[in-house]
Tab-separated table of C-alpha atoms and ligand atoms in Angstrom:
chain	number	residue	atom	x	y	z
N	1	MET	CA	0.025	0.007	0.027
N	2	THR	CA	1.158	3.478	-0.740
N	3	ASP	CA	1.712	6.166	1.969
N	4	PHE	CA	0.929	8.900	-0.653
N	5	ASP	CA	-2.393	10.431	-1.348
N	6	TYR	CA	-2.150	9.271	-4.879
N	7	ASP	CA	-0.098	6.749	-6.909
N	8	LEU	CA	-0.044	9.415	-9.764
N	9	PHE	CA	-0.645	13.114	-9.987
N	10	VAL	CA	-0.854	14.409	-13.497
N	11	ILE	CA	-0.317	18.146	-14.134
N	12	GLY	CA	-2.084	19.243	-17.269
N	13	ALA	CA	-5.360	17.753	-18.620
N	14	GLY	CA	-4.515	18.019	-22.360
N	15	SER	CA	-4.508	15.062	-24.760
N	16	GLY	CA	-1.266	13.441	-23.440
N	17	GLY	CA	-2.082	13.966	-19.707
N	18	VAL	CA	-5.584	12.706	-20.007
N	19	ARG	CA	-4.457	9.641	-21.745
N	20	ALA	CA	-1.849	8.847	-19.224
N	21	ALA	CA	-4.322	9.386	-16.287
N	22	ARG	CA	-6.970	7.147	-17.774
N	23	ILE	CA	-4.666	4.250	-18.646
N	24	ALA	CA	-2.924	4.379	-15.290
N	25	ALA	CA	-6.370	4.364	-13.528
N	26	GLY	CA	-7.377	1.381	-15.687
N	27	TYR	CA	-4.457	-0.457	-14.181
N	28	GLY	CA	-5.744	0.155	-10.713
N	29	ALA	CA	-3.713	3.250	-9.756
N	30	LYS	CA	-5.186	5.967	-7.734
N	31	VAL	CA	-4.920	8.982	-10.026
N	32	ALA	CA	-5.574	12.685	-9.843
N	33	ILE	CA	-5.115	15.352	-12.520
N	34	ALA	CA	-5.017	19.103	-12.290
N	35	GLU	CA	-5.868	21.602	-15.039
N	36	GLU	CA	-5.790	25.310	-14.585
N	37	HIS	CA	-7.495	26.170	-17.976
N	38	ARG	CA	-10.182	24.059	-19.660
N	39	VAL	CA	-9.878	20.200	-19.709
N	40	GLY	CA	-8.948	19.143	-23.186
N	41	GLY	CA	-5.786	21.230	-23.474
N	42	THR	CA	-4.437	23.134	-26.533
N	43	CYS	CA	-5.463	20.682	-29.199
N	44	VAL	CA	-9.106	20.371	-28.240
N	45	ILE	CA	-9.693	23.884	-26.821
N	46	ARG	CA	-7.489	26.335	-28.902
N	47	GLY	CA	-5.643	24.198	-31.447
N	48	CYS	CA	-6.194	21.381	-33.826
N	49	VAL	CA	-9.866	20.922	-33.410
N	50	PRO	CA	-11.222	24.490	-33.596
N	51	LYS	CA	-8.591	25.097	-36.278
N	52	LYS	CA	-9.879	22.299	-38.450
N	53	LEU	CA	-13.539	23.524	-38.065
N	54	MET	CA	-12.432	27.010	-39.281
N	55	VAL	CA	-10.513	25.443	-42.148
N	56	TYR	CA	-13.800	23.786	-43.106
N	57	ALA	CA	-15.542	27.055	-42.788
N	58	SER	CA	-13.101	28.885	-45.007
N	59	GLN	CA	-13.287	26.240	-47.734
N	60	PHE	CA	-16.939	27.105	-48.620
N	61	SER	CA	-16.011	30.210	-50.583
N	62	GLU	CA	-14.185	28.036	-53.144
N	63	ALA	CA	-16.991	25.475	-53.111
N	64	PHE	CA	-19.518	28.056	-53.997
N	65	GLU	CA	-17.455	29.270	-56.805
N	66	ASP	CA	-16.592	25.693	-58.079
N	67	ALA	CA	-20.274	24.748	-58.014
N	68	GLU	CA	-21.028	26.897	-61.078
N	69	GLY	CA	-18.916	24.584	-63.228
N	70	PHE	CA	-21.078	21.725	-62.240
N	71	GLY	CA	-24.284	23.272	-63.143
N	72	TRP	CA	-25.350	25.058	-59.911
N	73	SER	CA	-26.291	28.584	-59.747
N	74	VAL	CA	-25.277	29.885	-56.357
N	75	GLY	CA	-27.006	32.994	-55.281
N	76	GLU	CA	-25.589	35.670	-53.131
N	77	THR	CA	-23.581	34.295	-50.341
N	78	SER	CA	-22.466	35.894	-46.942
N	79	PHE	CA	-20.473	34.817	-43.925
N	80	ASP	CA	-21.255	35.461	-40.357
N	81	TRP	CA	-18.212	35.185	-38.177
N	82	SER	CA	-20.038	35.228	-34.900
N	83	ARG	CA	-22.249	32.367	-35.940
N	84	LEU	CA	-19.149	30.370	-36.780
N	85	ILE	CA	-17.461	31.185	-33.502
N	86	ALA	CA	-20.661	30.282	-31.571
N	87	ALA	CA	-21.021	26.994	-33.309
N	88	LYS	CA	-17.344	26.201	-32.814
N	89	ASP	CA	-17.647	27.028	-29.160
N	90	ARG	CA	-20.658	24.667	-28.711
N	91	GLU	CA	-18.623	21.841	-30.242
N	92	ILE	CA	-15.595	22.686	-28.031
N	93	ASP	CA	-17.974	22.649	-24.994
N	94	ARG	CA	-19.291	19.191	-26.042
N	95	LEU	CA	-15.689	17.858	-26.353
N	96	ASN	CA	-14.674	19.392	-23.108
N	97	ALA	CA	-17.607	17.689	-21.357
N	98	ILE	CA	-16.666	14.332	-22.918
N	99	TYR	CA	-13.152	14.670	-21.660
N	100	ILE	CA	-14.218	15.484	-18.086
N	101	ARG	CA	-16.729	12.519	-18.254
N	102	ASN	CA	-14.121	10.152	-19.547
N	103	LEU	CA	-11.718	11.109	-16.707
N	104	THR	CA	-14.472	10.745	-14.012
N	105	ASN	CA	-15.693	7.417	-15.490
N	106	SER	CA	-12.101	6.146	-15.316
N	107	GLY	CA	-11.902	6.966	-11.573
N	108	VAL	CA	-9.459	9.887	-12.067
N	109	GLU	CA	-10.002	12.743	-9.607
N	110	LEU	CA	-10.020	16.077	-11.357
N	111	PHE	CA	-8.797	19.335	-9.797
N	112	GLN	CA	-9.675	22.567	-11.693
N	113	SER	CA	-6.590	24.353	-10.297
N	114	ARG	CA	-3.115	25.318	-11.037
N	115	ALA	CA	-0.636	22.812	-9.679
N	116	VAL	CA	2.927	23.589	-8.652
N	117	VAL	CA	5.489	20.987	-7.808
N	118	GLU	CA	6.775	21.490	-4.325
N	119	GLY	CA	8.833	18.434	-3.848
N	120	PRO	CA	9.636	15.117	-5.567
N	121	HIS	CA	6.306	13.851	-4.336
N	122	GLU	CA	4.482	16.994	-3.404
N	123	VAL	CA	2.175	19.181	-5.522
N	124	ARG	CA	0.494	22.315	-4.346
N	125	LEU	CA	-3.057	22.995	-5.632
N	126	SER	CA	-3.418	26.781	-5.742
N	127	ALA	CA	-7.192	26.900	-5.915
N	128	GLU	CA	-7.507	25.009	-2.661
N	129	ASP	CA	-4.136	26.184	-1.212
N	130	ARG	CA	-3.126	22.749	0.042
N	131	VAL	CA	-0.394	20.273	-0.813
N	132	VAL	CA	-1.247	16.723	-1.949
N	133	THR	CA	1.300	13.874	-2.147
N	134	ALA	CA	1.843	11.239	-5.024
N	135	ARG	CA	4.285	8.480	-5.501
N	136	LEU	CA	4.771	9.708	-9.095
N	137	ILE	CA	4.221	13.088	-10.706
N	138	LEU	CA	3.661	13.445	-14.488
N	139	VAL	CA	4.232	16.831	-16.070
N	140	ALA	CA	2.039	17.208	-19.174
N	141	THR	CA	1.648	20.941	-19.340
N	142	GLY	CA	2.191	21.397	-23.048
N	143	GLY	CA	3.459	24.656	-24.534
N	144	THR	CA	2.543	28.167	-24.940
N	145	PRO	CA	2.919	30.697	-27.866
N	146	TRP	CA	6.222	32.435	-27.813
N	147	LEU	CA	6.317	36.264	-28.504
N	148	ASP	CA	9.218	38.520	-28.872
N	149	THR	CA	8.544	40.790	-25.944
N	150	GLU	CA	11.167	43.310	-26.996
N	151	LEU	CA	9.330	44.169	-30.165
N	152	LYS	CA	7.693	47.660	-29.854
N	153	GLY	CA	3.867	47.292	-29.861
N	154	ILE	CA	3.905	43.588	-29.233
N	155	GLU	CA	0.949	44.024	-26.857
N	156	HIS	CA	-1.150	44.738	-29.872
N	157	VAL	CA	-0.877	41.362	-31.582
N	158	ILE	CA	-2.802	38.154	-30.968
N	159	THR	CA	-1.577	34.578	-30.741
N	160	SER	CA	-3.378	31.195	-31.506
N	161	ASN	CA	-4.743	31.549	-27.992
N	162	GLU	CA	-6.838	34.536	-28.920
N	163	VAL	CA	-7.520	33.998	-32.607
N	164	PHE	CA	-10.341	31.535	-31.847
N	165	TYR	CA	-12.233	34.109	-29.782
N	166	LEU	CA	-12.081	37.279	-31.813
N	167	LYS	CA	-15.414	39.162	-31.638
N	168	ASP	CA	-15.223	40.400	-35.285
N	169	MET	CA	-13.802	38.978	-38.464
N	170	PRO	CA	-10.711	40.870	-39.251
N	171	LYS	CA	-10.760	42.312	-42.831
N	172	ARG	CA	-7.128	42.759	-43.079
N	173	VAL	CA	-4.804	40.221	-41.409
N	174	VAL	CA	-1.065	40.182	-41.078
N	175	ILE	CA	0.492	36.934	-39.914
N	176	ALA	CA	4.052	36.628	-38.542
N	177	GLY	CA	5.901	33.218	-39.027
N	178	GLY	CA	6.197	30.612	-41.569
N	179	GLY	CA	5.329	27.496	-39.734
N	180	TYR	CA	2.286	25.230	-39.275
N	181	ILE	CA	0.057	27.812	-37.518
N	182	ALA	CA	1.048	30.820	-39.699
N	183	VAL	CA	0.384	28.881	-42.873
N	184	GLU	CA	-2.917	27.279	-41.707
N	185	PHE	CA	-4.415	30.635	-40.554
N	186	ALA	CA	-3.290	32.413	-43.717
N	187	GLY	CA	-5.514	29.854	-45.615
N	188	ILE	CA	-8.280	30.316	-43.095
N	189	PHE	CA	-8.461	34.152	-43.251
N	190	ALA	CA	-7.917	34.190	-47.011
N	191	GLY	CA	-10.739	31.733	-47.524
N	192	LEU	CA	-13.020	33.689	-45.414
N	193	GLY	CA	-12.271	36.784	-47.544
N	194	ALA	CA	-9.796	38.692	-45.510
N	195	ASP	CA	-6.927	40.483	-47.080
N	196	THR	CA	-4.092	38.327	-45.849
N	197	THR	CA	-0.407	38.867	-45.643
N	198	LEU	CA	2.211	36.412	-44.209
N	199	VAL	CA	5.495	37.915	-43.185
N	200	TYR	CA	8.367	35.357	-42.733
N	201	ARG	CA	12.052	35.892	-41.842
N	202	GLY	CA	13.226	33.119	-44.251
N	203	SER	CA	12.879	32.706	-47.988
N	204	GLU	CA	10.223	29.970	-48.153
N	205	ILE	CA	7.400	28.781	-45.838
N	206	LEU	CA	7.402	25.668	-43.742
N	207	ARG	CA	11.054	25.052	-43.067
N	208	GLY	CA	11.753	21.361	-42.427
N	209	PHE	CA	9.298	20.274	-45.011
N	210	ASP	CA	10.260	18.943	-48.561
N	211	GLY	CA	11.561	21.820	-50.505
N	212	GLU	CA	9.412	21.325	-53.618
N	213	VAL	CA	6.275	20.916	-51.391
N	214	ARG	CA	7.131	24.236	-49.706
N	215	THR	CA	7.322	26.049	-52.951
N	216	PHE	CA	4.244	24.219	-54.464
N	217	VAL	CA	1.979	25.014	-51.494
N	218	ARG	CA	3.142	28.786	-51.366
N	219	THR	CA	2.433	29.095	-55.065
N	220	GLU	CA	-1.087	27.628	-54.708
N	221	MET	CA	-1.600	29.856	-51.719
N	222	GLU	CA	-0.715	32.928	-53.853
N	223	LYS	CA	-3.292	31.799	-56.346
N	224	ARG	CA	-5.808	31.800	-53.467
N	225	GLY	CA	-4.875	35.381	-52.694
N	226	VAL	CA	-2.398	35.114	-49.847
N	227	LYS	CA	0.377	37.638	-50.158
N	228	PHE	CA	3.872	36.816	-48.854
N	229	VAL	CA	6.702	39.027	-47.567
N	230	PHE	CA	9.905	36.958	-47.138
N	231	ASN	CA	13.298	37.776	-45.637
N	232	ASP	CA	11.769	40.449	-43.345
N	233	VAL	CA	10.883	40.921	-39.789
N	234	PHE	CA	8.775	43.329	-37.734
N	235	THR	CA	10.452	46.405	-36.217
N	236	ALA	CA	7.264	48.021	-34.687
N	237	ILE	CA	3.585	47.670	-34.324
N	238	ASP	CA	1.580	50.824	-33.865
N	239	LYS	CA	-2.081	51.244	-32.961
N	240	GLY	CA	-4.048	54.095	-34.615
N	241	PRO	CA	-7.711	55.082	-35.065
N	242	ASP	CA	-8.046	52.854	-38.174
N	243	GLY	CA	-6.236	49.843	-36.888
N	244	LEU	CA	-2.740	48.470	-36.646
N	245	THR	CA	0.324	49.364	-38.638
N	246	ALA	CA	3.160	46.864	-38.815
N	247	THR	CA	6.547	48.297	-39.862
N	248	LEU	CA	9.109	45.856	-41.248
N	249	ARG	CA	12.908	46.153	-41.183
N	250	GLY	CA	12.899	46.447	-44.973
N	251	GLY	CA	10.846	49.581	-44.746
N	252	THR	CA	7.450	48.007	-45.725
N	253	THR	CA	4.406	49.102	-43.707
N	254	LEU	CA	1.392	46.874	-43.581
N	255	GLU	CA	-2.111	47.988	-42.324
N	256	ALA	CA	-4.142	45.430	-40.404
N	257	ASP	CA	-7.208	44.900	-38.205
N	258	GLN	CA	-5.464	42.025	-36.459
N	259	ILE	CA	-1.791	40.866	-36.422
N	260	LEU	CA	-1.380	37.149	-35.590
N	261	PHE	CA	2.014	36.117	-34.256
N	262	ALA	CA	2.791	32.445	-34.909
N	263	THR	CA	6.463	32.515	-34.124
N	264	GLY	CA	6.687	29.170	-32.385
N	265	ARG	CA	5.806	27.688	-28.978
N	266	ARG	CA	7.811	27.116	-25.889
N	267	PRO	CA	7.416	24.425	-23.187
N	268	ALA	CA	5.019	25.562	-20.439
N	269	VAL	CA	7.187	25.357	-17.414
N	270	GLU	CA	6.968	28.809	-15.970
N	271	GLY	CA	6.271	28.880	-12.245
N	272	LEU	CA	5.791	25.115	-12.203
N	273	GLY	CA	8.478	24.586	-9.577
N	274	LEU	CA	10.464	22.186	-11.526
N	275	GLU	CA	13.814	23.970	-11.013
N	276	ALA	CA	13.381	24.084	-7.296
N	277	VAL	CA	13.142	20.294	-7.102
N	278	GLY	CA	16.185	19.921	-9.522
N	279	VAL	CA	14.461	18.701	-12.681
N	280	GLU	CA	16.770	19.289	-15.633
N	281	MET	CA	15.635	21.379	-18.531
N	282	ASP	CA	17.284	22.490	-21.681
N	283	ALA	CA	17.917	26.027	-23.044
N	284	VAL	CA	14.363	26.561	-24.166
N	285	GLY	CA	12.829	25.159	-20.942
N	286	ALA	CA	12.028	21.663	-22.322
N	287	VAL	CA	11.972	19.098	-19.567
N	288	LYS	CA	14.692	16.527	-20.350
N	289	VAL	CA	13.501	12.937	-20.210
N	290	ASN	CA	14.802	9.438	-21.029
N	291	HIS	CA	13.163	6.896	-23.406
N	292	GLU	CA	10.645	6.072	-20.611
N	293	SER	CA	9.684	9.830	-20.301
N	294	ARG	CA	11.398	9.984	-16.900
N	295	THR	CA	13.257	13.014	-15.678
N	296	ASN	CA	16.428	13.010	-13.692
N	297	VAL	CA	14.315	13.119	-10.506
N	298	PRO	CA	13.086	9.493	-10.364
N	299	SER	CA	9.559	10.271	-9.158
N	300	ILE	CA	8.896	12.865	-11.864
N	301	TYR	CA	7.972	12.135	-15.488
N	302	ALA	CA	7.054	14.352	-18.368
N	303	ILE	CA	5.370	13.845	-21.778
N	304	GLY	CA	4.160	15.801	-24.689
N	305	ASP	CA	5.098	19.356	-25.776
N	306	VAL	CA	6.625	20.268	-22.488
N	307	THR	CA	9.464	17.804	-23.426
N	308	ASN	CA	9.817	19.356	-26.962
N	309	ARG	CA	10.428	15.941	-28.615
N	310	VAL	CA	7.888	15.783	-31.565
N	311	ASN	CA	5.281	18.430	-30.808
N	312	LEU	CA	2.166	16.804	-32.164
N	313	THR	CA	-0.965	15.727	-30.307
N	314	PRO	CA	-0.915	12.082	-31.298
N	315	VAL	CA	2.697	11.840	-30.137
N	316	ALA	CA	1.783	13.223	-26.758
N	317	ILE	CA	-1.037	10.677	-26.501
N	318	ARG	CA	1.402	7.843	-27.460
N	319	GLU	CA	3.992	9.075	-24.870
N	320	GLY	CA	1.250	9.318	-22.140
N	321	HIS	CA	-0.066	5.878	-22.949
N	322	GLY	CA	3.382	4.385	-23.084
N	323	PHE	CA	4.234	5.959	-19.706
N	324	ALA	CA	1.179	4.420	-18.165
N	325	ASP	CA	1.774	0.950	-19.712
N	326	THR	CA	5.391	0.952	-18.643
N	327	VAL	CA	4.952	2.248	-15.091
N	328	PHE	CA	1.575	0.989	-14.054
N	329	GLY	CA	0.845	-1.848	-16.516
N	330	GLY	CA	4.245	-3.694	-16.325
N	331	LYS	CA	4.558	-3.487	-20.121
N	332	PRO	CA	7.696	-1.433	-20.959
N	333	VAL	CA	7.069	0.737	-23.969
N	334	HIS	CA	9.737	2.577	-25.859
N	335	VAL	CA	7.862	5.261	-27.838
N	336	ASP	CA	9.170	5.282	-31.450
N	337	HIS	CA	9.541	8.809	-32.818
N	338	THR	CA	10.379	7.805	-36.307
N	339	LEU	CA	8.342	7.883	-39.473
N	340	ILE	CA	5.522	9.932	-37.981
N	341	PRO	CA	2.992	10.885	-40.599
N	342	THR	CA	1.805	14.399	-40.325
N	343	ALA	CA	-0.558	16.867	-42.092
N	344	VAL	CA	-0.576	20.581	-42.417
N	345	PHE	CA	-4.124	22.029	-42.910
N	346	SER	CA	-2.922	24.735	-45.212
N	347	GLN	CA	-4.904	25.241	-48.494
N	348	PRO	CA	-3.715	23.162	-50.286
N	349	GLU	CA	-3.347	20.568	-47.602
N	350	ILE	CA	-0.062	18.628	-47.033
N	351	GLY	CA	0.214	15.094	-46.021
N	352	THR	CA	3.684	13.602	-45.514
N	353	VAL	CA	5.612	10.763	-44.043
N	354	GLY	CA	9.309	9.956	-43.927
N	355	LEU	CA	12.280	11.843	-45.278
N	356	THR	CA	12.286	14.988	-47.336
N	357	GLN	CA	14.238	15.034	-50.679
N	358	GLU	CA	16.941	17.013	-48.913
N	359	GLU	CA	17.138	14.415	-45.944
N	360	ALA	CA	17.067	11.459	-48.295
N	361	VAL	CA	19.854	12.760	-50.514
N	362	ALA	CA	21.961	13.492	-47.554
N	363	ALA	CA	21.524	10.040	-46.097
N	364	PHE	CA	21.501	7.664	-49.140
N	365	ASP	CA	23.886	7.217	-52.102
N	366	GLU	CA	21.260	7.128	-54.836
N	367	VAL	CA	17.619	8.225	-54.363
N	368	ASP	CA	14.917	7.860	-57.071
N	369	VAL	CA	12.419	10.629	-57.227
N	370	TYR	CA	8.934	9.847	-58.545
N	371	ARG	CA	7.108	13.078	-58.969
N	372	SER	CA	3.632	14.055	-60.289
N	373	SER	CA	1.798	17.266	-60.606
N	374	PHE	CA	-1.622	17.299	-62.061
N	375	ARG	CA	-4.924	19.022	-62.322
N	376	PRO	CA	-7.280	17.495	-59.749
N	377	MET	CA	-10.553	16.176	-61.309
N	378	LEU	CA	-12.689	18.778	-59.344
N	379	ALA	CA	-10.786	21.526	-61.132
N	380	THR	CA	-11.563	20.168	-64.649
N	381	LEU	CA	-15.250	21.303	-64.472
N	382	SER	CA	-14.817	24.073	-61.976
N	383	GLY	CA	-12.134	25.552	-64.182
N	384	ARG	CA	-10.156	26.556	-61.078
N	385	ASP	CA	-6.456	27.018	-61.658
N	386	GLU	CA	-5.325	24.472	-59.278
N	387	ARG	CA	-2.831	21.637	-59.147
N	388	MET	CA	-2.093	18.606	-56.939
N	389	PHE	CA	1.553	17.607	-56.136
N	390	MET	CA	2.893	14.072	-55.129
N	391	LYS	CA	6.355	12.774	-54.695
N	392	ILE	CA	7.761	9.403	-53.737
N	393	LEU	CA	11.413	9.051	-52.650
N	394	VAL	CA	12.868	5.638	-52.987
N	395	ASP	CA	16.398	4.281	-51.975
N	396	ALA	CA	17.658	3.036	-55.393
N	397	GLU	CA	19.759	0.313	-53.864
N	398	THR	CA	17.029	-1.413	-51.800
N	399	ASP	CA	13.872	-0.158	-53.477
N	400	LYS	CA	12.641	1.057	-50.058
N	401	VAL	CA	10.266	3.954	-49.948
N	402	LEU	CA	11.967	6.586	-47.890
N	403	GLY	CA	9.423	9.384	-47.918
N	404	VAL	CA	6.043	10.287	-49.555
N	405	HIS	CA	4.812	13.852	-49.884
N	406	VAL	CA	1.343	14.926	-51.028
N	407	ALA	CA	-0.103	18.410	-51.454
N	408	GLY	CA	-3.683	18.895	-52.414
N	409	HIS	CA	-7.251	17.785	-51.451
N	410	GLY	CA	-7.236	14.852	-49.021
N	411	ALA	CA	-3.512	14.825	-48.445
N	412	GLY	CA	-3.807	14.562	-44.729
N	413	GLU	CA	-6.184	11.471	-44.984
N	414	MET	CA	-3.617	9.937	-47.499
N	415	ALA	CA	-0.855	10.487	-45.114
N	416	GLN	CA	-2.469	8.257	-42.430
N	417	LEU	CA	-2.563	5.320	-44.741
N	418	LEU	CA	0.804	6.059	-46.381
N	419	GLY	CA	2.200	5.969	-42.793
N	420	ILE	CA	1.215	2.395	-42.361
N	421	ALA	CA	2.871	1.255	-45.672
N	422	VAL	CA	6.038	3.283	-44.994
N	423	LYS	CA	6.224	2.212	-41.361
N	424	MET	CA	5.987	-1.409	-42.431
N	425	GLY	CA	8.937	-0.919	-44.649
N	426	ALA	CA	7.138	-0.905	-48.118
N	427	THR	CA	9.218	-0.844	-51.182
N	428	LYS	CA	8.390	0.886	-54.470
N	429	ALA	CA	7.546	-2.605	-55.869
N	430	ASP	CA	4.932	-2.980	-53.149
N	431	PHE	CA	3.373	0.318	-54.230
N	432	ASP	CA	3.484	-0.791	-57.831
N	433	ARG	CA	1.612	-4.145	-57.185
N	434	THR	CA	-1.099	-2.378	-55.308
N	435	VAL	CA	-4.159	-1.878	-57.592
N	436	ALA	CA	-5.254	1.737	-58.014
N	437	VAL	CA	-8.574	3.018	-56.745
N	438	HIS	CA	-10.166	4.743	-59.577
N	439	PRO	CA	-10.998	7.634	-60.123
N	440	THR	CA	-9.046	9.115	-57.214
N	441	ALA	CA	-6.097	11.446	-56.889
N	442	ALA	CA	-4.389	8.927	-54.578
N	443	GLU	CA	-4.095	6.424	-57.351
N	444	GLU	CA	-1.308	8.391	-58.654
N	445	LEU	CA	0.784	7.062	-55.775
N	446	VAL	CA	0.568	3.554	-57.175
N	447	THR	CA	0.892	4.360	-60.840
N	448	MET	CA	4.079	6.391	-61.064
N	449	ARG	CA	6.253	3.804	-62.982
N	450	THR	CA	9.364	5.795	-64.001
N	451	PRO	CA	11.517	7.866	-61.841
N	452	SER	CA	11.523	11.592	-62.734
N	453	GLU	CA	15.164	11.690	-61.788
N	454	ARG	CA	17.857	9.733	-59.887
N	455	LEU	CA	19.768	11.967	-57.299
N	456	ARG	CA	23.309	11.063	-56.295
N	457	ARG	CA	24.720	12.100	-52.938
N	458	ASP	CA	27.956	13.267	-54.568
N	459	ALA	CA	26.101	15.430	-57.009
N	460	ALA	CA	23.995	16.999	-54.321
N	461	ALA	CA	26.894	17.645	-51.962
H	501	LIG	P1	6.610	26.390	-35.884
H	501	LIG	O1	7.743	26.064	-35.129
H	501	LIG	O2	5.915	25.450	-36.832
H	501	LIG	O3	6.958	27.743	-36.723
H	501	LIG	C1	7.424	28.908	-36.008
H	501	LIG	C2	7.634	29.983	-37.147
H	501	LIG	O4	8.019	31.125	-36.501
H	501	LIG	C3	8.930	29.541	-38.085
H	501	LIG	O5	8.525	29.896	-39.323
H	501	LIG	C4	10.048	30.249	-37.489
H	501	LIG	O6	10.912	30.585	-38.422
H	501	LIG	C5	9.301	31.513	-37.038
H	501	LIG	N1	10.095	32.277	-36.028
H	501	LIG	C6	10.506	31.695	-34.864
H	501	LIG	N2	11.203	32.654	-34.123
H	501	LIG	C7	11.091	33.826	-34.757
H	501	LIG	C8	11.553	35.070	-34.592
H	501	LIG	N3	12.326	35.409	-33.531
H	501	LIG	N4	11.301	36.041	-35.489
H	501	LIG	C9	10.578	35.711	-36.573
H	501	LIG	N5	10.143	34.468	-36.898
H	501	LIG	C10	10.363	33.559	-36.017
H	501	LIG	O7	5.467	26.956	-34.806
H	501	LIG	P2	4.045	27.285	-34.886
H	501	LIG	O8	3.796	28.286	-33.831
H	501	LIG	O9	3.578	27.486	-36.319
H	501	LIG	O10	3.350	25.980	-34.320
H	501	LIG	C11	3.756	25.333	-33.044
H	501	LIG	C12	3.755	23.952	-33.142
H	501	LIG	O11	2.380	23.457	-33.063
H	501	LIG	C13	4.491	23.273	-34.273
H	501	LIG	O12	5.779	22.869	-33.870
H	501	LIG	C14	3.659	22.042	-34.595
H	501	LIG	O13	4.202	20.849	-34.043
H	501	LIG	C15	2.415	22.272	-33.783
H	501	LIG	N6	1.259	22.430	-34.776
H	501	LIG	C16	0.908	21.311	-35.515
H	501	LIG	C17	-0.166	21.499	-36.459
H	501	LIG	C18	-0.428	20.218	-37.402
H	501	LIG	O14	0.021	19.116	-37.052
H	501	LIG	N7	-1.210	20.384	-38.442
H	501	LIG	C19	-0.887	22.554	-36.667
H	501	LIG	C20	-0.404	23.695	-35.775
H	501	LIG	C21	0.554	23.454	-34.923
H	501	LIG	P3	12.158	29.589	-38.783
H	501	LIG	O15	11.600	28.569	-39.629
H	501	LIG	O16	13.105	30.340	-39.600
H	501	LIG	O17	12.718	29.086	-37.527
């Protein structure tokens, strides 16, 4: 029997923390969880889920236009931001209630409170001003948007925390950053009809993704009306009677109703008390953990974005589940962070798994590139100037598929299934002997017979 109040105390009821708590409780552990905001965490409350609902909302403008080519006459259309936000909020409320119910049904005790680590086994609950003890503590606090607080006028910008709750739809939007959030919201606002400009310090969006995919997506976004300013950064943001003015280092000024900063996220460790108990963190504040998600303090574990390994919801869930299986289920799990399929809900959407062309050429002597760019069937009758892009990278020596990259409708759905094949170690011959599903865009993935080119490591060096 334990001398502690709990076997496990989880700090943070986001996707990862909730999964860990429920699985541990399922193994018979006495579990509590604390959440200072809303149960569900970033992904459910102010991330992936509301974002995807807003992506859907923004796609109707194209659908109305495309419908004409299929014989429809679409009358005058209008969009009501407050109705979208209200509908989105109702859905988030529903999911929040499900999360709470699932925790309760699993026997997990929920504290709506900030929790601060006060010792290797002690957690202070701020809302109740008392300390509880636990044999193990799991830190699952996620991340928070990072802002350059030195920038003049930074107090006028919004982050992904606020963008979901704006009272009015901004007519002119400036977005800072070239990562997932910046690119996804550029698509959302442009689709909803806002004048949208993305400002990025580099020369192409989505660093880390396949080079051709980056350029393809940016070009397609330009066709949809998004404006890009590259190789520039903000020097000041001023508020005037007619809105905000962003001044860039290059001298450009941009007028906006809202300026969204999506310049990355940082692990949420501030004021958590981790330093005081000796938990090691890296330079950006990420909690250092081993393959079992254990910190250097044996009774304290950490999972998800607070550990800054691969910052994606399904990875946090996997880490949380693996932790509970290992520690409470007697089933040691070593979470595999390789070949994680992922999607960016940009417009066009990206679905990808495995190495980029740049990574493949750096790691393998000869890489065959199978590439296809075509007009999607929907665009034939709609007349829309739109293309789809696909690429398969193959190790020429072993025929193994190293990476697959898709940009266009349904790319995210494709990535999930491509992820299975690539994870299983599929060869190009496996792709080739798979019968096509016709007529789909995805069939192109099993019908590319001849490499577009063979890249050699020496030539690329
Ligand atoms: P990202 O890390 O994807 O992108 C941050 C962007 O901000 C980069 O373009 C970066 O530039 C730029 N940046 C960073 N610091 C500065 C600076 N000082 N000045 C100017 N620009 C700067 O972060 P996001 O905020 O877009 O997203 C956070 C995380 O959320 C992602 O890591 C992702 O894992 C997750 N996410 C996943 C989604 C999905 O799976 N679909 C959707 C949304 C978020 P540079 O590239 O030059 O460093």
